[in-house]
mmCIF file of C-alpha atoms in Angstrom:
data_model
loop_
_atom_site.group_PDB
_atom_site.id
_atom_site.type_symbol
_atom_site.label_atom_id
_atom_site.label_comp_id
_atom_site.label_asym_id
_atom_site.label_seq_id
_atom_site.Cartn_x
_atom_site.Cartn_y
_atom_site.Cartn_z
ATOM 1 C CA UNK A 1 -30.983 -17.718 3.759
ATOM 2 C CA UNK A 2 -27.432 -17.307 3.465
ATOM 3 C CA UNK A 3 -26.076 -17.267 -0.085
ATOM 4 C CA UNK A 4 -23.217 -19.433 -1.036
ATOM 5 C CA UNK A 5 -19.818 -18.270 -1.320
ATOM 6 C CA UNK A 6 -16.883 -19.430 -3.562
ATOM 7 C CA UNK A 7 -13.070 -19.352 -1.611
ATOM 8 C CA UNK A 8 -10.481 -17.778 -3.939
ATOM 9 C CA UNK A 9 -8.492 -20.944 -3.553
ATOM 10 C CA UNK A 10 -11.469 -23.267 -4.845
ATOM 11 C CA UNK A 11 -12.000 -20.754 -7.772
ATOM 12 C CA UNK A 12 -7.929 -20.532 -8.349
ATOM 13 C CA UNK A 13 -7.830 -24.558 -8.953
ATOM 14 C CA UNK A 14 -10.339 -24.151 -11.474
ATOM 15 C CA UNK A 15 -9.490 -21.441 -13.414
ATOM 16 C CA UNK A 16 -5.763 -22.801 -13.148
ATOM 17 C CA UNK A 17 -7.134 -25.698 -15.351
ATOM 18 C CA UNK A 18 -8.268 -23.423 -17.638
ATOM 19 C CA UNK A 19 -5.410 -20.989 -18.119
ATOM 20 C CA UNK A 20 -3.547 -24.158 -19.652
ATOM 21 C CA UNK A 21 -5.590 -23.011 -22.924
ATOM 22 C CA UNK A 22 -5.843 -19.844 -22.652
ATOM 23 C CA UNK A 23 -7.135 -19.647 -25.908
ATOM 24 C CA UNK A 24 -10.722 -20.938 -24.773
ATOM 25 C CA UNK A 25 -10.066 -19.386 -21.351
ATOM 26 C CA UNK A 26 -12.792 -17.130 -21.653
ATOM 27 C CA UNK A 27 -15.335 -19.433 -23.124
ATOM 28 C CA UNK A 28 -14.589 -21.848 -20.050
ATOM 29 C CA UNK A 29 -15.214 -19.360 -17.517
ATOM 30 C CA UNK A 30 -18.421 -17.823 -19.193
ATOM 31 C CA UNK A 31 -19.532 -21.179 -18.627
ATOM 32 C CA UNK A 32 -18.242 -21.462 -15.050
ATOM 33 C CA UNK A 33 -20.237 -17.841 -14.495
ATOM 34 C CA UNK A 34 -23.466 -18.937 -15.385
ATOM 35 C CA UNK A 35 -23.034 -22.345 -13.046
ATOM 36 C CA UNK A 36 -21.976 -20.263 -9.914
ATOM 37 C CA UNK A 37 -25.249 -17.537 -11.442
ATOM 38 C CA UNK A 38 -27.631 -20.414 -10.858
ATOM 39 C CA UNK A 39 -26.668 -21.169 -7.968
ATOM 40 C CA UNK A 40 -26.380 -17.536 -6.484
ATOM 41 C CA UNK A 41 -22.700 -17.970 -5.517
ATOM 42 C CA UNK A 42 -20.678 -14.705 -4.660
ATOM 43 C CA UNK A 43 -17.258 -14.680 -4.403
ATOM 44 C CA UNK A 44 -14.954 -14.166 -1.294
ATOM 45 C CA UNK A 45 -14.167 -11.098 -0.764
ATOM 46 C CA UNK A 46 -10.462 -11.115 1.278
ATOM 47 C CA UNK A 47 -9.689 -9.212 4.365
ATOM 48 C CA UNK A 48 -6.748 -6.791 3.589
ATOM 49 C CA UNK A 49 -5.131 -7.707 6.902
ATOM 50 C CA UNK A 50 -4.371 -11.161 4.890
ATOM 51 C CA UNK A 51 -1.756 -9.464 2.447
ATOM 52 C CA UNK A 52 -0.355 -6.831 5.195
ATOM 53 C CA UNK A 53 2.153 -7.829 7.558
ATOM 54 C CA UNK A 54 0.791 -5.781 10.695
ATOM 55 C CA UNK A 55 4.096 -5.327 12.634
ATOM 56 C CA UNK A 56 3.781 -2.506 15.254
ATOM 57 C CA UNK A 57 5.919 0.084 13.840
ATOM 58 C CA UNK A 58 6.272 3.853 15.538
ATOM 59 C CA UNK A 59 4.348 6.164 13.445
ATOM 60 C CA UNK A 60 6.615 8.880 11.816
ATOM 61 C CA UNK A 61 5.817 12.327 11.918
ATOM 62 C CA UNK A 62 5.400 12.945 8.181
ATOM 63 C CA UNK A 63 2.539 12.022 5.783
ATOM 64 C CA UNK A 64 5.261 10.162 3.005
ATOM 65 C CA UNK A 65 7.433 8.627 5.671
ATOM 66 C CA UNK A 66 4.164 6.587 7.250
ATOM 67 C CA UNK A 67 3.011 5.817 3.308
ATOM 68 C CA UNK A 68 6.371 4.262 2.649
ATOM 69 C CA UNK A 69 5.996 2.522 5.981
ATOM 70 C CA UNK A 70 2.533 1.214 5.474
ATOM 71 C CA UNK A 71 3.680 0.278 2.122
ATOM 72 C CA UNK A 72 6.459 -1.776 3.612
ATOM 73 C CA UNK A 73 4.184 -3.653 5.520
ATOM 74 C CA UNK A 74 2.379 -5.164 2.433
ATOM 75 C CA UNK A 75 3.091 -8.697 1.652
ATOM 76 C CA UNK A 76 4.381 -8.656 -2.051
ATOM 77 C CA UNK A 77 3.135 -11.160 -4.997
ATOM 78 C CA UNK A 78 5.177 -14.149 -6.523
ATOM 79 C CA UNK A 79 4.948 -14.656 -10.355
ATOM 80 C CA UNK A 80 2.702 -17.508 -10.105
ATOM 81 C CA UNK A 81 0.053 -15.309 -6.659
ATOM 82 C CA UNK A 82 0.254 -12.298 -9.431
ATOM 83 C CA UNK A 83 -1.018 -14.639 -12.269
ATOM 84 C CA UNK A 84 -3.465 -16.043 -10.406
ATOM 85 C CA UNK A 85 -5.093 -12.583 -8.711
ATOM 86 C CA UNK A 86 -5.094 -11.302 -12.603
ATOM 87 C CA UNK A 87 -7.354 -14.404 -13.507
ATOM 88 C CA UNK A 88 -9.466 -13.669 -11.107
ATOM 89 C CA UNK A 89 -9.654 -9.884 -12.158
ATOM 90 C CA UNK A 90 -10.352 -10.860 -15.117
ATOM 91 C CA UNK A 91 -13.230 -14.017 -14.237
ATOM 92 C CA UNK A 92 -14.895 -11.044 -11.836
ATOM 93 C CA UNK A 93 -14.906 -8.671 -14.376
ATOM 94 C CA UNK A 94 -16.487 -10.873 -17.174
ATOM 95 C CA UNK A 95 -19.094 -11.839 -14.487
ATOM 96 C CA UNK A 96 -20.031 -8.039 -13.529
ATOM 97 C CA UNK A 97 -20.077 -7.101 -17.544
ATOM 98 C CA UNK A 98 -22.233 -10.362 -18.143
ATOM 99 C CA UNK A 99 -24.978 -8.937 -15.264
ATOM 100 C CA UNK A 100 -24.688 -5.557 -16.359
ATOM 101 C CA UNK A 101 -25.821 -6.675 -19.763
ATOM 102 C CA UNK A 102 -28.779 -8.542 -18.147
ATOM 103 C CA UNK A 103 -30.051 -5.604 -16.456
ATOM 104 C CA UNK A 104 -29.456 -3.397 -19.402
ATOM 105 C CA UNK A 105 -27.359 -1.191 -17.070
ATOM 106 C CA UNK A 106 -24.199 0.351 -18.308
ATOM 107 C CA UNK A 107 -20.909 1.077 -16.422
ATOM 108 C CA UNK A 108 -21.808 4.780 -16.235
ATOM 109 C CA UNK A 109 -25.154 3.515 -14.461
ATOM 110 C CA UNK A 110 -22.550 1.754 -12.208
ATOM 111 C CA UNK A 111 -20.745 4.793 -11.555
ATOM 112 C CA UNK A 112 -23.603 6.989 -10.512
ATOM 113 C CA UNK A 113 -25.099 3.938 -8.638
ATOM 114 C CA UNK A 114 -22.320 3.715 -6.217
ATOM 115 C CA UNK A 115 -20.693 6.345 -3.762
ATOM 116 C CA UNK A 116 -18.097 5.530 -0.847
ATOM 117 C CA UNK A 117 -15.741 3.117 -0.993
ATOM 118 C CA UNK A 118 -16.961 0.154 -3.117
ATOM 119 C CA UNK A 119 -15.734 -2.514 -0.827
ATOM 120 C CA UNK A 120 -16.749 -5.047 2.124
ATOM 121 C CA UNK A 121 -13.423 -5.660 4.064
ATOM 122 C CA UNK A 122 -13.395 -6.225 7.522
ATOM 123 C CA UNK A 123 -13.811 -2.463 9.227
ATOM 124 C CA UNK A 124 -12.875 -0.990 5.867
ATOM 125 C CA UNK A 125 -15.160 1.057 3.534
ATOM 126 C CA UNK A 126 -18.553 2.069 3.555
ATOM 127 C CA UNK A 127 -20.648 1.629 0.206
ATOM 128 C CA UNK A 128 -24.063 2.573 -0.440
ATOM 129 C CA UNK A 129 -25.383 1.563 -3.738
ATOM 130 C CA UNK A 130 -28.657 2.498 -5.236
ATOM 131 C CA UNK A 131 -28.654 -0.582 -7.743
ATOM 132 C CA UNK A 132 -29.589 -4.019 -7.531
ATOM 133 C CA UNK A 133 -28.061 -6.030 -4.430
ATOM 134 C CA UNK A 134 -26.259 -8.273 -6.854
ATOM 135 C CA UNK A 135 -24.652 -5.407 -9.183
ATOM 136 C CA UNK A 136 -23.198 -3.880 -6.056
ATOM 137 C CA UNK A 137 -22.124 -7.121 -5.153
ATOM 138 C CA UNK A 138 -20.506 -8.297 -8.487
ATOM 139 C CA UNK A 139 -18.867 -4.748 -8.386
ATOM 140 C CA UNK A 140 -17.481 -5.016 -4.601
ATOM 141 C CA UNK A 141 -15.704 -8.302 -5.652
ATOM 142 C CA UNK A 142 -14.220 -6.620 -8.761
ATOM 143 C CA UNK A 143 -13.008 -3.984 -6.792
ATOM 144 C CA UNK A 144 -11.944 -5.419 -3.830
ATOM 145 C CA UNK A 145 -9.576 -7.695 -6.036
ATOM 146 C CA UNK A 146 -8.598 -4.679 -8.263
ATOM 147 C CA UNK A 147 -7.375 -2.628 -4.765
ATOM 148 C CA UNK A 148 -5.442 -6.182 -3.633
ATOM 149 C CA UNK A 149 -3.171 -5.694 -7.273
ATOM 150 C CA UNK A 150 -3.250 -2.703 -6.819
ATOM 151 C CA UNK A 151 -2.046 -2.105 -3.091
ATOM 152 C CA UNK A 152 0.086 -5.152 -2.993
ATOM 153 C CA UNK A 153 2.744 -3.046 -6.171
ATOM 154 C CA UNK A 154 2.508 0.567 -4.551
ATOM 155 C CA UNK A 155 6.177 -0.201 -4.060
ATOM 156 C CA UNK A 156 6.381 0.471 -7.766
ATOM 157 C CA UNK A 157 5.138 3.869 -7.238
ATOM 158 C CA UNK A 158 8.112 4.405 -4.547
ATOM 159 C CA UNK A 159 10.481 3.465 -7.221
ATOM 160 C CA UNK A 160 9.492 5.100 -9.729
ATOM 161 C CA UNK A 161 8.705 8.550 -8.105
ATOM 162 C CA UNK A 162 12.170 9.129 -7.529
ATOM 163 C CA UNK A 163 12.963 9.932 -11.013
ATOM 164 C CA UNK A 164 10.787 13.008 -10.725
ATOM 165 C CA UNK A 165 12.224 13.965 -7.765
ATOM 166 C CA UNK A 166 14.326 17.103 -9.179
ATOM 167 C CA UNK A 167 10.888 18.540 -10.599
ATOM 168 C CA UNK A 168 8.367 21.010 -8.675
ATOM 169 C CA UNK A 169 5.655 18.905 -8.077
ATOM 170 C CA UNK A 170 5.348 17.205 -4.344
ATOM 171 C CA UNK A 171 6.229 13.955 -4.103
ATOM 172 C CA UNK A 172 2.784 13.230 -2.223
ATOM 173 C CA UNK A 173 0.950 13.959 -5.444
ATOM 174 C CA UNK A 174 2.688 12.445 -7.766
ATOM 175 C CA UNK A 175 2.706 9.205 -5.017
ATOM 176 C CA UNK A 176 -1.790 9.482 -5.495
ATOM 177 C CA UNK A 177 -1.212 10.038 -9.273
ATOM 178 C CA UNK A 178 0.530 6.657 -9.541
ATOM 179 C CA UNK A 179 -2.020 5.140 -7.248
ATOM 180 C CA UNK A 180 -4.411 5.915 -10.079
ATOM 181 C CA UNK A 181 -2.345 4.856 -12.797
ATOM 182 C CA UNK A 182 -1.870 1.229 -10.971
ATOM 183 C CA UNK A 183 -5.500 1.158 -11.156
ATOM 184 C CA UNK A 184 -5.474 1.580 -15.215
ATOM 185 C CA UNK A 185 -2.905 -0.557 -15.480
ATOM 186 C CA UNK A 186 -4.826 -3.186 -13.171
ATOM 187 C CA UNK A 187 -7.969 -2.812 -15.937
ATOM 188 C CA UNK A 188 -5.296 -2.887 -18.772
ATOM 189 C CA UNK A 189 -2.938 -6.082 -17.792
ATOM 190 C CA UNK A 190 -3.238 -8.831 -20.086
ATOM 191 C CA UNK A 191 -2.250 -12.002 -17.725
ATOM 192 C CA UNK A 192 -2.054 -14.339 -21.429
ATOM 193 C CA UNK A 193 0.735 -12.419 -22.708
ATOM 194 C CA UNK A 194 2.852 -13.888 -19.397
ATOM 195 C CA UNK A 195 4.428 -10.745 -18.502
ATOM 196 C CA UNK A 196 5.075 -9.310 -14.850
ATOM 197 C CA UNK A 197 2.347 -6.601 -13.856
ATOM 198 C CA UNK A 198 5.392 -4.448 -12.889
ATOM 199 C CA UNK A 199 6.333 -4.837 -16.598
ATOM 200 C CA UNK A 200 3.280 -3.425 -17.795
ATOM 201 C CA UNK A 201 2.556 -1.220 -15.077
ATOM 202 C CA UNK A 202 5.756 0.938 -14.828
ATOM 203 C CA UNK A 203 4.807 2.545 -18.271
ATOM 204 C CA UNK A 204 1.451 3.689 -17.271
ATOM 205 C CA UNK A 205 3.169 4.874 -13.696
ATOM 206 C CA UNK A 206 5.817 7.044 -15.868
ATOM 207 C CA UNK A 207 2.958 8.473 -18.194
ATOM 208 C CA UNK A 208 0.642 9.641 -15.349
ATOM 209 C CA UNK A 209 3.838 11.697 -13.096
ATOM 210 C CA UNK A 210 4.551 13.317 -16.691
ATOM 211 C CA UNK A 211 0.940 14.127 -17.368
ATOM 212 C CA UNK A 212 0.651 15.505 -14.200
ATOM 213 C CA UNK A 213 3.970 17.794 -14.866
ATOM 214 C CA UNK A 214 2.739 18.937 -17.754
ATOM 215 C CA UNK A 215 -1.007 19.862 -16.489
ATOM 216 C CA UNK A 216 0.220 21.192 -12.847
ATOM 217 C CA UNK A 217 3.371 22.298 -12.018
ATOM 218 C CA UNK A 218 3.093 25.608 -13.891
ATOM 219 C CA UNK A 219 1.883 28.840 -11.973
ATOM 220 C CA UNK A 220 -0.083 29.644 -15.526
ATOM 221 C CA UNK A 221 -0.934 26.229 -16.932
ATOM 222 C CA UNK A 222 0.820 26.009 -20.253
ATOM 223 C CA UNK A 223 -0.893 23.400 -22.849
ATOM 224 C CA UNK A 224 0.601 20.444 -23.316
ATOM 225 C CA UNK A 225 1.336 20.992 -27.111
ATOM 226 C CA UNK A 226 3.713 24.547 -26.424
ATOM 227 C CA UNK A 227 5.545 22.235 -23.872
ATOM 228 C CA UNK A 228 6.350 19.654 -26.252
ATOM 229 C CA UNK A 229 6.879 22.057 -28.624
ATOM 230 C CA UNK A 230 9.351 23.645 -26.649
ATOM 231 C CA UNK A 231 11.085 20.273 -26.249
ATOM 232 C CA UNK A 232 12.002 20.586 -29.789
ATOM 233 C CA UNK A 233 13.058 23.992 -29.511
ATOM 234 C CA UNK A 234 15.986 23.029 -27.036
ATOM 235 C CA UNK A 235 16.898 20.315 -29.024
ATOM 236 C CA UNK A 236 17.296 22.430 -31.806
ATOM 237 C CA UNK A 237 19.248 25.038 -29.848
ATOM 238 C CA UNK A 238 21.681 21.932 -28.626
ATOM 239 C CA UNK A 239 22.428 21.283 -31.833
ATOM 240 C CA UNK A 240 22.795 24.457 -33.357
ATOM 241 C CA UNK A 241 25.196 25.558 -30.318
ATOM 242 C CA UNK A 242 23.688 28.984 -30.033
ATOM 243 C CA UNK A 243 21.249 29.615 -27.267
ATOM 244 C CA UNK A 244 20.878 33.195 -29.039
ATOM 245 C CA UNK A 245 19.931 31.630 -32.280
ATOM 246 C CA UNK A 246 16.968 33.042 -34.437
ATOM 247 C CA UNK A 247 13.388 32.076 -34.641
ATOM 248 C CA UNK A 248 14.528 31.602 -38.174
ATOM 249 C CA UNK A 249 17.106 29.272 -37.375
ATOM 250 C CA UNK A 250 15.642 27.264 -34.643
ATOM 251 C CA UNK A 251 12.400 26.153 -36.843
ATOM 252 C CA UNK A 252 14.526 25.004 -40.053
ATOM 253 C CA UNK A 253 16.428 22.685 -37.561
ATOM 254 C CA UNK A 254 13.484 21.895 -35.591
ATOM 255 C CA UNK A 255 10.860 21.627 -38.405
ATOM 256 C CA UNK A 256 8.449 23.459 -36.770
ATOM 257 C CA UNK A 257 6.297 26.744 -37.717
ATOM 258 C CA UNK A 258 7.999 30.234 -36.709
ATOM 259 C CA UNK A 259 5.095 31.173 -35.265
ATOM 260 C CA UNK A 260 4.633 27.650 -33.125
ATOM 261 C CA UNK A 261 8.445 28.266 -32.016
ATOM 262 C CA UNK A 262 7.897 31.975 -30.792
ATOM 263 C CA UNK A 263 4.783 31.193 -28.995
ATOM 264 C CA UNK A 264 6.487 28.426 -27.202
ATOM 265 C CA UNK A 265 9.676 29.932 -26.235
ATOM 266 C CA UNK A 266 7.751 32.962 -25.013
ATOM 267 C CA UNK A 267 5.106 30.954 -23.313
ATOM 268 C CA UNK A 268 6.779 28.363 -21.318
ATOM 269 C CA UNK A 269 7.838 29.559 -18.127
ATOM 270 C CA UNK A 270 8.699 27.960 -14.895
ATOM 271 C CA UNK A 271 7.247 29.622 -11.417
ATOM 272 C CA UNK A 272 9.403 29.014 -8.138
ATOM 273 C CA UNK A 273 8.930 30.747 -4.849
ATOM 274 C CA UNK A 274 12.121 32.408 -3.742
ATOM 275 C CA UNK A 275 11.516 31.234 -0.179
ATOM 276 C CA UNK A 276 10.938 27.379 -1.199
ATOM 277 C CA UNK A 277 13.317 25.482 1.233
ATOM 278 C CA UNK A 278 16.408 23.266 -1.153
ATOM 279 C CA UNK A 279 16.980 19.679 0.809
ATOM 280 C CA UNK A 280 14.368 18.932 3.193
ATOM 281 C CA UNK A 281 12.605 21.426 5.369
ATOM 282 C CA UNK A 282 15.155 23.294 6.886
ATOM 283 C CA UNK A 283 17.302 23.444 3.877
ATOM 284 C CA UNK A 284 19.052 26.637 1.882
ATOM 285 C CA UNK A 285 16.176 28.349 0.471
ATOM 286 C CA UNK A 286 16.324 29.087 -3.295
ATOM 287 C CA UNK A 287 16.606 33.268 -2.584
ATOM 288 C CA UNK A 288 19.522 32.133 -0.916
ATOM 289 C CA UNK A 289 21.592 30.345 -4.313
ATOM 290 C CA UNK A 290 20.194 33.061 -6.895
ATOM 291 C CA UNK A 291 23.125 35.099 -8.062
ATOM 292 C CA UNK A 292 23.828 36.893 -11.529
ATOM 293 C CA UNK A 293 25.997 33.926 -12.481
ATOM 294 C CA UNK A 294 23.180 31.355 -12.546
ATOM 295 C CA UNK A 295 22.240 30.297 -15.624
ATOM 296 C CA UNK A 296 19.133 29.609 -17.364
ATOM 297 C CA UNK A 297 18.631 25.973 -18.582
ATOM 298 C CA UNK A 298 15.140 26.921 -19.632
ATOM 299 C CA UNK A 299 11.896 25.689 -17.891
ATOM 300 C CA UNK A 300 11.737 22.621 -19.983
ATOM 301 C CA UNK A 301 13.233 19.266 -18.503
ATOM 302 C CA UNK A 302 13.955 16.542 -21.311
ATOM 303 C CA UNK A 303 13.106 13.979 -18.109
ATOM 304 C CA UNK A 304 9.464 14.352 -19.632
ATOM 305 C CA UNK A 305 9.405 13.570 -22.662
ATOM 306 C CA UNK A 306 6.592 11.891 -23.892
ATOM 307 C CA UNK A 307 7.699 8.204 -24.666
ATOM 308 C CA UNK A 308 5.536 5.316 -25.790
ATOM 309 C CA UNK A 309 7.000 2.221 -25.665
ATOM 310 C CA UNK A 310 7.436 1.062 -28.888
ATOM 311 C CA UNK A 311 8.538 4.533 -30.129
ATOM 312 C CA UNK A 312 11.296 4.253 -27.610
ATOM 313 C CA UNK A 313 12.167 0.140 -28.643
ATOM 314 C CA UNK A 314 12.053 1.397 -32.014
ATOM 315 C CA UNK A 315 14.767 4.480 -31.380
ATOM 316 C CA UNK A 316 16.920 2.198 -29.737
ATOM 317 C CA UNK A 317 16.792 -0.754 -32.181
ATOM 318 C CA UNK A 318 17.122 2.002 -35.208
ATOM 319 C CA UNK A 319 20.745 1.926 -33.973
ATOM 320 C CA UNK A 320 21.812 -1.384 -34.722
ATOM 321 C CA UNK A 321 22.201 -3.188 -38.054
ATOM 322 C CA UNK A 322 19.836 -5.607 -39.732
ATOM 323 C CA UNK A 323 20.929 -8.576 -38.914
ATOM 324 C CA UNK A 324 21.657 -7.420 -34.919
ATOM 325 C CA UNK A 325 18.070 -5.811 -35.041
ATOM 326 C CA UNK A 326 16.498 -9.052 -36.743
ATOM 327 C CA UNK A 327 18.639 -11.375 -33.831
ATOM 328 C CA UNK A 328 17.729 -8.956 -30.924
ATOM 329 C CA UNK A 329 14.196 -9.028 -31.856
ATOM 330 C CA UNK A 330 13.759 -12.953 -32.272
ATOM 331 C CA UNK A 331 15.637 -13.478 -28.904
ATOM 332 C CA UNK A 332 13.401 -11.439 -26.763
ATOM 333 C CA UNK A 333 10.129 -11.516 -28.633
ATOM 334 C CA UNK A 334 9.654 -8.248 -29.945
ATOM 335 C CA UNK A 335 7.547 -7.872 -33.042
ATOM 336 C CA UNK A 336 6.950 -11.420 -32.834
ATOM 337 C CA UNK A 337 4.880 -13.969 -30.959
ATOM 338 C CA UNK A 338 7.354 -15.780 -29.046
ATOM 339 C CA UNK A 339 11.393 -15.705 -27.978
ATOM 340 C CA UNK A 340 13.810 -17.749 -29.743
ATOM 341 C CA UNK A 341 16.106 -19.687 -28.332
ATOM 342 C CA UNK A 342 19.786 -18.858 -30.015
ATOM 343 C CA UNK A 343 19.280 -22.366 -31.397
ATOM 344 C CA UNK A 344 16.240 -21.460 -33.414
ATOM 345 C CA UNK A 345 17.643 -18.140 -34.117
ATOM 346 C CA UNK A 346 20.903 -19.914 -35.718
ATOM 347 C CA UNK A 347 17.978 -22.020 -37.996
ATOM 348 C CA UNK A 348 16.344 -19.185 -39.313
ATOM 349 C CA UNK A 349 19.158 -17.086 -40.306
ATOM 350 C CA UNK A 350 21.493 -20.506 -41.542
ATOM 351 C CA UNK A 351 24.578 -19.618 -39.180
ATOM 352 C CA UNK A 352 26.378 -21.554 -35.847
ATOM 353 C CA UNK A 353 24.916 -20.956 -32.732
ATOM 354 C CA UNK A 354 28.186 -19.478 -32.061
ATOM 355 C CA UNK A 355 28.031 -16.769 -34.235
ATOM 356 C CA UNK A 356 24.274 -15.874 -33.528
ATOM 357 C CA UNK A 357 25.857 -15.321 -30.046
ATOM 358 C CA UNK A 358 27.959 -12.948 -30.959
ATOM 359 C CA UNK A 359 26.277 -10.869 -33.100
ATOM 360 C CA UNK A 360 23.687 -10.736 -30.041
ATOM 361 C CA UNK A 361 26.346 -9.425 -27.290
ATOM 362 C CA UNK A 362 27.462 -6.713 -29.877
ATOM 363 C CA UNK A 363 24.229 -5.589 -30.399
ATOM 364 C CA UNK A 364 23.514 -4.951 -26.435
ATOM 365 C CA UNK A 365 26.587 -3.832 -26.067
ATOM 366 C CA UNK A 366 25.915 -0.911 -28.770
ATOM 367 C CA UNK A 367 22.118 -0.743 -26.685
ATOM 368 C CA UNK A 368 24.479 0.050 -23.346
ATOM 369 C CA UNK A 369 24.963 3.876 -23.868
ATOM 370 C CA UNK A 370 23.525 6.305 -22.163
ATOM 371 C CA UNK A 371 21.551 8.119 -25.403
ATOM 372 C CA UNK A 372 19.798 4.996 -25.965
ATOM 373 C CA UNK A 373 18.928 3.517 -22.245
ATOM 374 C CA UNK A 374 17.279 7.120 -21.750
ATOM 375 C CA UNK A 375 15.018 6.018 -24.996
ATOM 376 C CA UNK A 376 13.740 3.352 -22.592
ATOM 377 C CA UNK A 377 14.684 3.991 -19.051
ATOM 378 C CA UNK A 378 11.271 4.852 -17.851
ATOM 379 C CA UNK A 379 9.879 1.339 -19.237
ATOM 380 C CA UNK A 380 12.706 -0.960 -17.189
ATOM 381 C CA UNK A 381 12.169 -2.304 -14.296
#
């Protein structure tokens, strides 16, 4: 007997109604979950084809040019298609945790229960899964709505690969690194908080191309703690103005032990072929630049420094005065639970609306420098 199957557009009007409180949103769909569990009702699982345009493009000759041309086929998400593909995320997840705790299986059970591609597309994927028919099932729904987000904001990864572009990693890996990441930041996104996946995403894209950096561009993997160190180290050289400057020298400004400083400037070391084309395939080759008058910028780029993003808000904000910080921070929500309207803002702080305006364009235009959009560059969109 054929079981029953729920569209996503029948399960999108419902859990619509809930998201109005999202609050209780949970409690209303565990309660939705075990109606559609006694009933034995699976969920649709959508054909990719849906959400990709299928125009007959020629196929270029190079692995990245047909990703970015596959990519370009996908059909991208509005604000409200995104909110609603996170709900159900979420509503599939909460139904595969719910059954896993039924059958006292776990999600590392899950992981050695399944091999292939966990999904049931049209022509797409094989899975074979040694656990019950409905864990495999509850899991190919979660996943096959997972790899939708995920697929349908690779452009994301496009974007922003191109800021490591300079570095000596290939762009095809760091491309499958940020695949990855979209995946954790698919399991991470909080829909309730009403922010744009690409919002949340672009942080986790921008931590997994400068984890991969530090772990695999190196001929002689260096750990991640003598790179960072070594961070410091140039900073420290900048400011004292003497690339010659002692060990001495360099950990008083840098606050940092001798010994840490030695072992880092002697350990950190960039590898280059000589022969590695410059510009495309056929470009110069680096043998080709080196001459006695190149200089030595060190093996460290500042590009990867490891940000989080409310060290970087705070290093920013640090720059403007209390009352700018206070306004700035009200307007857009940070470090509170809503933004304020300059209205509400002009309440609060017992000043015209007028003047809560200007204070606010002052303190963005002190945030428009250079110094302090590098502090959170990687997080804007």
């Amino acid at each position: 007997m054929a079981r029953k199957t729920l569209s996503h557009a029948e399960l999108d009007r419902t859990l619509d109604d809930f998201a109005r409180s999202p609050d209780t949103f949970q409690k209303s769909a565990l309660k939705l979950i075990d109606e559609l569990d006694r009933k034995g009702t699976d969920l649709e699982i959508t054909d990719p084809s849906t959400w990709h345009r299928g125009g007959l493009q020629p196929q270029p000759a190079r692995i990245e040019n047909q990703l970015r041309a596959d990519i370009d086929e996908i059909v991208l998400l509005d604000r409200q298609a995104e909110a609603r593909l996170a709900r159900r995320i979420e509503f599939a997840r909460m139904r595969l945790e719910k059954l896993l705790s039924e059958t006292g299986l776990s999600l590392t059970d899950l992981e050695h229960g399944i091999a292939g591609s966990p999904q049931s597309f049209i022509g797409q994927g094989r899975m074979t899964c040694t656990l019950p028919v409905k864990v495999c099932r509850r899991w190919a729904e979660l996943h096959a709505l997972r790899t939708e987000m995920v697929e349908r904001n690779l452009y994301l990864v496009l974007i922003n690969v191109e800021r490591y572009a300079h570095t000596t990693a290939g762009r095809p890996d760091l491309i499958q690194e940020g695949a990855g990441a979209l995946y954790r930041a698919v399991d991470g996104f909080d829909w309730k908080r009403g922010l744009l996946f690409r919002t949340y995403a672009v942080h986790w894209l921008n931590q997994a191309f400068r984890a991969y950096l530090y772990n695999f561009t190196n001929t002689v993997r260096v750990p991640v703690y003598l790179q960072k160190a070594m961070k410091h180290v140039n900073q420290a050289i900048a400011r004292l103005g003497d690339p010659n400057a002692s060990v001495e020298r360099i950990a008083e400004v840098s606050q940092l032990g001798e010994n840490l400083v030695q072992m880092a400037r002697s350990s950190v070391r960039s590898s280059r072929s000589l022969d590695a084309p410059i510009g495309g395939d056929e470009g110069t080759s680096l043998r080709e630049l080196v001459g006695p008058t190149v200089g030595e910028e060190g093996p460290y780029s500042t590009a990867l420094e490891d940000h989080t993003l409310e060290g970087s808000l705070h290093e920013a904000l640090g720059r403007l005065s209390d009352r700018e910080r206070l306004i700035v921070n009200l307007r857009f929500g940070i470090e509170t639970d809503h933004e304020h309207t300059l209205s509400e803002v002009a309440e609060k702080l017992g000043v015209s609306l007028e003047r809560v305006r200007q204070i606010q364009v002052r303190a963005l235009n002190k945030l428009r420098t250079p110094k302090l959009r590098k502090e959170v560059d990687p997080f804007l969109n």
